[in-house]
Structure formats: structure tokens, C-alpha cells
Coordinates of C-alpha atoms in Angstrom, one line a residue:
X821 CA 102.3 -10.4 20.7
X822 CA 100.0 -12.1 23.4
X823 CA 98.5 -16.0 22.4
X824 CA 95.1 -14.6 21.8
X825 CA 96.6 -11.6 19.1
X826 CA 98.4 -14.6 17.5
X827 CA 95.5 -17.1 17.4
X828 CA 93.7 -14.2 15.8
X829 CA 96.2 -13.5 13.6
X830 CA 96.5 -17.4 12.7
X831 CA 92.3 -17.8 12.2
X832 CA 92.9 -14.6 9.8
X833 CA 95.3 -16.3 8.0
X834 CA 93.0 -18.9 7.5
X835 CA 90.8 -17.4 6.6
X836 CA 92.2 -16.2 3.4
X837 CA 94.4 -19.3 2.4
X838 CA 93.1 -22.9 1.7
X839 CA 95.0 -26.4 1.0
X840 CA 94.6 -28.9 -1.5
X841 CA 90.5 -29.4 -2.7
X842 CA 88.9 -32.3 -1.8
X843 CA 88.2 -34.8 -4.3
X844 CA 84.4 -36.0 -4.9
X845 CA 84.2 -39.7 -4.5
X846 CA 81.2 -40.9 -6.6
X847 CA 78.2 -41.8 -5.4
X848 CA 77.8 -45.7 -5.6
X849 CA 81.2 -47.0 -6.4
X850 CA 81.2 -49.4 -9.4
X851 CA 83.3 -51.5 -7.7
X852 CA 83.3 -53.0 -3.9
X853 CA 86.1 -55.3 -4.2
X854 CA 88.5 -53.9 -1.2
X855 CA 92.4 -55.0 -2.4
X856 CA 94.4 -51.9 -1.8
X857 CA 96.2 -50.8 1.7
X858 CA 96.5 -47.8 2.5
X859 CA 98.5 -47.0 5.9
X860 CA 98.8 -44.2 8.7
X861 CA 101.9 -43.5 10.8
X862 CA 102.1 -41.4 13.9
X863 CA 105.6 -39.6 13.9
X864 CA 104.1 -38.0 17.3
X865 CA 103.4 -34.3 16.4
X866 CA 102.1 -35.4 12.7
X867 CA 101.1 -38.0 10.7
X868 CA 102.4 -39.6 7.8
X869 CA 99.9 -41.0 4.7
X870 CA 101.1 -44.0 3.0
X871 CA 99.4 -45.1 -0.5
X872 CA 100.7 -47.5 -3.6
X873 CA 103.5 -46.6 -5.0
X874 CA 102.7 -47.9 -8.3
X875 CA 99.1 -46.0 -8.9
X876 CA 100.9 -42.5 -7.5
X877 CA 103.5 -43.0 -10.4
X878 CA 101.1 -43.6 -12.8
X879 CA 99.9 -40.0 -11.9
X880 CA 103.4 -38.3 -11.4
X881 CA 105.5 -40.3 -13.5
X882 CA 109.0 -38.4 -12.5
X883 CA 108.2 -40.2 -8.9
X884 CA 108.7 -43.0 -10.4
X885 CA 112.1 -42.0 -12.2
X886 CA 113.3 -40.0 -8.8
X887 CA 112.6 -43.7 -6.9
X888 CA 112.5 -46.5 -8.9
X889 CA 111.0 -49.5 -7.7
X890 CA 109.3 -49.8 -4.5
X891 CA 106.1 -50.7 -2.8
X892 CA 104.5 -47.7 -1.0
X893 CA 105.8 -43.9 -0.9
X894 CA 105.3 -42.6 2.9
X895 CA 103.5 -38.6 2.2
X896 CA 103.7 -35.5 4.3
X897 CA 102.5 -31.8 4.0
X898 CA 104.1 -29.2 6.2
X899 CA 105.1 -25.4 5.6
X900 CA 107.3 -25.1 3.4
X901 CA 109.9 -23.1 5.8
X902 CA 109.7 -25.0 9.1
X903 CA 109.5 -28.9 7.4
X904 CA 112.7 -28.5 5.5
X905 CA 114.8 -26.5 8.2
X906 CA 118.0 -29.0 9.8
X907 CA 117.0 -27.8 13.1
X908 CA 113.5 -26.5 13.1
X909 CA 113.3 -23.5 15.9
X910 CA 110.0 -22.1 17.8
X911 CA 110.0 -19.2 15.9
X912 CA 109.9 -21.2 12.2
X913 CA 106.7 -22.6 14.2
X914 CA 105.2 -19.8 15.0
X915 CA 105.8 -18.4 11.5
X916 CA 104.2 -21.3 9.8
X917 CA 101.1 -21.0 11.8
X918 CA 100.9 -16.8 11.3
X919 CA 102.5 -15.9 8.3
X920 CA 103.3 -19.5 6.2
X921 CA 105.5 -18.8 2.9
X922 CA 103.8 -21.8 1.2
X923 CA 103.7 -25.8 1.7
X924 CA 106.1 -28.6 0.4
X925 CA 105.3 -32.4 0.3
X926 CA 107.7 -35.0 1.9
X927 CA 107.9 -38.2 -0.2
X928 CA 109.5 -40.9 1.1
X929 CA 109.6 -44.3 -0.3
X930 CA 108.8 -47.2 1.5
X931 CA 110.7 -50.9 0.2
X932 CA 108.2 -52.4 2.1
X933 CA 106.5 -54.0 5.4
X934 CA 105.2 -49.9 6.6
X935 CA 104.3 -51.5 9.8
X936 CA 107.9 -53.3 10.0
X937 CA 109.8 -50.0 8.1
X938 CA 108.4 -47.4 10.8
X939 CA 108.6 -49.8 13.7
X940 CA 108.1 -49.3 16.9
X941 CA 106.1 -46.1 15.3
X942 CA 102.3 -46.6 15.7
X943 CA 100.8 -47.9 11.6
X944 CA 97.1 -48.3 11.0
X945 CA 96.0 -49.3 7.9
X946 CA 92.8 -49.5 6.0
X947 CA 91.5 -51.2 2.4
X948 CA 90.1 -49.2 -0.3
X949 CA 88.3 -50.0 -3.6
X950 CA 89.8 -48.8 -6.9
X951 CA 88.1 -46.1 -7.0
X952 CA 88.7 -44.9 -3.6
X953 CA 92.9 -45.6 -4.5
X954 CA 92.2 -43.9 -7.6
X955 CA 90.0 -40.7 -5.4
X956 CA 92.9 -40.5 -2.8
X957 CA 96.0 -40.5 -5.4
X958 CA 94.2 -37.4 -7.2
X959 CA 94.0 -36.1 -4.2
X960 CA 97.5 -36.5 -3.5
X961 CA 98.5 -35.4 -7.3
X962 CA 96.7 -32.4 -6.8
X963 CA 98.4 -31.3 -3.7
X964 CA 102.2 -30.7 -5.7
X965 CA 102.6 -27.4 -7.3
X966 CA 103.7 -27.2 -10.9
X967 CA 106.0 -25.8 -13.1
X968 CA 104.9 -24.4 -16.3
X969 CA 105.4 -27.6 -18.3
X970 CA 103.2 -29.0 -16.0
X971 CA 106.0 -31.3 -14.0
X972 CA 106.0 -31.3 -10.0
X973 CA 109.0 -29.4 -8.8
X974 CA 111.7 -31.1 -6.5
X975 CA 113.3 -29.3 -3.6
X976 CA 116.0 -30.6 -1.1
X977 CA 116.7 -33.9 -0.2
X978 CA 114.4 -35.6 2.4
X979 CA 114.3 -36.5 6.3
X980 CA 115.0 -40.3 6.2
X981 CA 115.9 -42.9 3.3
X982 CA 115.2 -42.6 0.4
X983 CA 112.8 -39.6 0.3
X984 CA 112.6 -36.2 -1.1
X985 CA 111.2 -33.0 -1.1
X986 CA 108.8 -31.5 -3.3
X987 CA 106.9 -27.7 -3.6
X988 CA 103.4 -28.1 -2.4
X989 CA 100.0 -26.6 -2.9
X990 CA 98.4 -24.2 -0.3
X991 CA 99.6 -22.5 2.6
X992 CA 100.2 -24.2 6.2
X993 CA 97.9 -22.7 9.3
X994 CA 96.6 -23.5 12.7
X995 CA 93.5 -24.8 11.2
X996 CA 95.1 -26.1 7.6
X997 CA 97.8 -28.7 9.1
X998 CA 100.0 -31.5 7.8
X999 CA 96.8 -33.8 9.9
X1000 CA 93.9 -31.8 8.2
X1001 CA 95.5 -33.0 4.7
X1002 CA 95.8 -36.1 5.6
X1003 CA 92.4 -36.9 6.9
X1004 CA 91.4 -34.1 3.9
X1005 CA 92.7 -36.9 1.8
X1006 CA 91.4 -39.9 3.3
X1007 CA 87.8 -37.9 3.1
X1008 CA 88.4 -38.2 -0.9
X1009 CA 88.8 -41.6 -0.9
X1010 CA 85.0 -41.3 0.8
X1011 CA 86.3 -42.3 4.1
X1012 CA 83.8 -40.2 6.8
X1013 CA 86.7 -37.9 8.5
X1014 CA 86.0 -34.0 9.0
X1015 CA 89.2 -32.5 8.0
X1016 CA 88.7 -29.5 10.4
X1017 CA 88.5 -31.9 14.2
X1018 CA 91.6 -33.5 13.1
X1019 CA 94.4 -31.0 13.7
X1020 CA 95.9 -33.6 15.5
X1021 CA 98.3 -36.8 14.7
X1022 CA 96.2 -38.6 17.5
X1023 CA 93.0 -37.3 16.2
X1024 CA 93.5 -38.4 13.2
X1025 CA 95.1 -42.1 14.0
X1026 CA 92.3 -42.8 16.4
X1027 CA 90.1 -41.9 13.6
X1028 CA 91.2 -44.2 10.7
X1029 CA 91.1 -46.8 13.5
X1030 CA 87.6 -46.3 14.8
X1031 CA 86.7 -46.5 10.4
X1032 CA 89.3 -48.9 9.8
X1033 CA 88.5 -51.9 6.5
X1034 CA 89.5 -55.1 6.2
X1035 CA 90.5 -56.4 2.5
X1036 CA 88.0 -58.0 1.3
X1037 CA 90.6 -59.7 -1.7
X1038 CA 94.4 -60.3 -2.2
X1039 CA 96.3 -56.8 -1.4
X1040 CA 97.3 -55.1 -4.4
X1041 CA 100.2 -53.9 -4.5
X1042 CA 101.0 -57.5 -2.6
X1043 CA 100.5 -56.6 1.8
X1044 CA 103.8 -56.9 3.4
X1045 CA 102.4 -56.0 6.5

């Protein structure tokens, strides 16, 4: 098939397969008070989202169980197929953009400093209010498929330390990428991204730097980095 047949085949796609919703952050926020980090990483051809550990196991309590204690959990979203594969190939690629057999989530769990644990990796972070924390980790909860009890569903064993996989929501395309739901995730937590121009890992790290916030309090969970 010739590039333009597969980028129409990919739009197509699209077209008839969505990711995770948005969340609706409220209007006027009841509280300003920034005290919770939230950090990007820039593995090079995606990004990784990095949120409190302890407010995503409030949410998901089996996270909690599956990692015990730590400080931050490092997320990903990726096809299902080509994220998981021990040696992903070009044609797994090209799968995931044309024909994607679902999405997984990549939790990892992160003990502390993000900016010291991905080092030399790139790591911008950004301070939200409660309830943008709150926004972001529904978000996030929203994004793991379910079994019939209601309990995410754990798949193999993740990339790096202590991390895992899990069975996602939504399918993977060209224009629905691990980047889009990131920055679709940061745009919950009412942070002004559009989802759709940031297909990229740079895109979307030169974004949260260009909206970037200082904490305006002490960190919660305490800022090791």
C-alpha cells in the first residue's frame, strides 16, 4: 500500500475510534493553592506522564496493592500490540497506526526524585491545585478498561523497575497517540493544551514548558525533585 492509501486508511480509522474522554475541569476552582507536582518525561519518540502516587491509589486501590509504597507512578498509553512486544518491529507500527487491536497503560512506579530517576532523560514539571490533581487522576482512572467486577485488568510485566502493564481504554491511531493522551490529560486538569497538535513527545514537552506553574505551597506528595 502507497503512504497516502495508509494515511487514509489511518485518518479512517480515526475516525471511527476515540481514546479516553476528557474530563471537565470546573469553572472557578474552589481552591488556588498550587502544592501538587506533576511531571513530563521525554523517552524520545513518546512521553511519559507522572502524577501522585498516593491520589491514583485512592482511585485504583489494586495500584496500590500491585506497588506498595512509593511517591509518583510514571504513566504511558500505547497500542496494545506494539507497546508490549520484546522487540517491537515496523510492521507492529504500522499495524498500530491502521488497524490497532486496542490500547494498554504502562504503570511504572517511581521511589522518587522523577527528575533524578529518569536522568539524563528530559523532566518538566508543573503544580496543580486539588482539583486539577483530582481532574487529571479521573482522567487517568478513566483510561484502564475493566473487568466485570469493575477491577482494572493487569497484563504482562513492564518495561523498567518496578512497573506493569495494564488493558487500556480506546484504540491507538495516527491522530490518537500515547502524546495526544497525555496532553488529553493535562487538558483535564484545565491546563490549555489542544490534544490534536501534540502528536509529538517534543510537542508536547515544549508545551507544558511554555504553560509550566510554580508551587505556590509545600509539594504534596513532599518534591524530591
Amino acid at each position: 500500500m502507497k503512504l497516502t492509501g495508509i494515511l487514509l486508511a489511518a485518518v479512517a480509522v480515526t475516525a471511527c475510534t476515540e481514546g479516553p474522554s476528557l474530563v471537565q475541569l470546573a469553572q472557578e476552582p474552589a481552591d488556588t493553592v498550587r502544592s501538587y507536582p506533576v511531571y513530563v518525561v521525554n523517552h524520545g519518540w513518546h512521553a511519559g506522564l507522572i502524577i501522585p502516587a498516593s491520589h491514583l491509589n485512592e482511585a485504583i486501590p489494586e495500584l496500590g496493592k500491585r506497588f506498595g509504597s512509593t511517591f509518583y507512578y510514571e504513566i504511558g498509553w500505547g497500542d496494545r500490540e506494539f507497546y508490549q512486544a520484546p522487540a517491537p518491529s515496523a510492521e507492529l507500527a504500522a499495524q498500530a497506526i491502521v488497524r490497532s487491536t486496542g490500547s494498554v497503560l504502562h504503570i511504572a512506579a517511581v521511589p522518587g526524585s522523577p527528575t533524578r530517576y529518569f536522568q539524563p532523560m528530559e523532566v518538566v514539571n508543573t503544580c496543580l491545585t486539588k482539583e486539577q490533581v483530582e481532574s487529571l487522576v479521573t482522567y487517568v482512572s478513566n483510561s484502564f478498561a475493566r473487568d466485570h467486577r469493575g477491577n482494572v485488568m493487569q497484563l504482562s510485566q513492564g518495561l523498567y523497575g518496578n512497573s506493569q502493564f495494564y488493558a487500556g481504554q480506546g484504540n491507538y491511531s495516527l491522530l490518537n497517540t500515547c502524546n495526544t493522551w497525555i496532553s488529553g490529560g493535562l487538558k483535564s486538569a484545565g491546563i490549555d493544551l489542544s490534544p490534536p497538535l501534540t502528536l509529538t513527545s517534543g510537542s508536547v514537552m515544549r508545551s507544558i514548558r511554555a504553560l509550566r506553574q510554580r508551587c505556590t505551597s509545600r509539594p504534596n506528595p513532599e518534591d524530591h525533585g
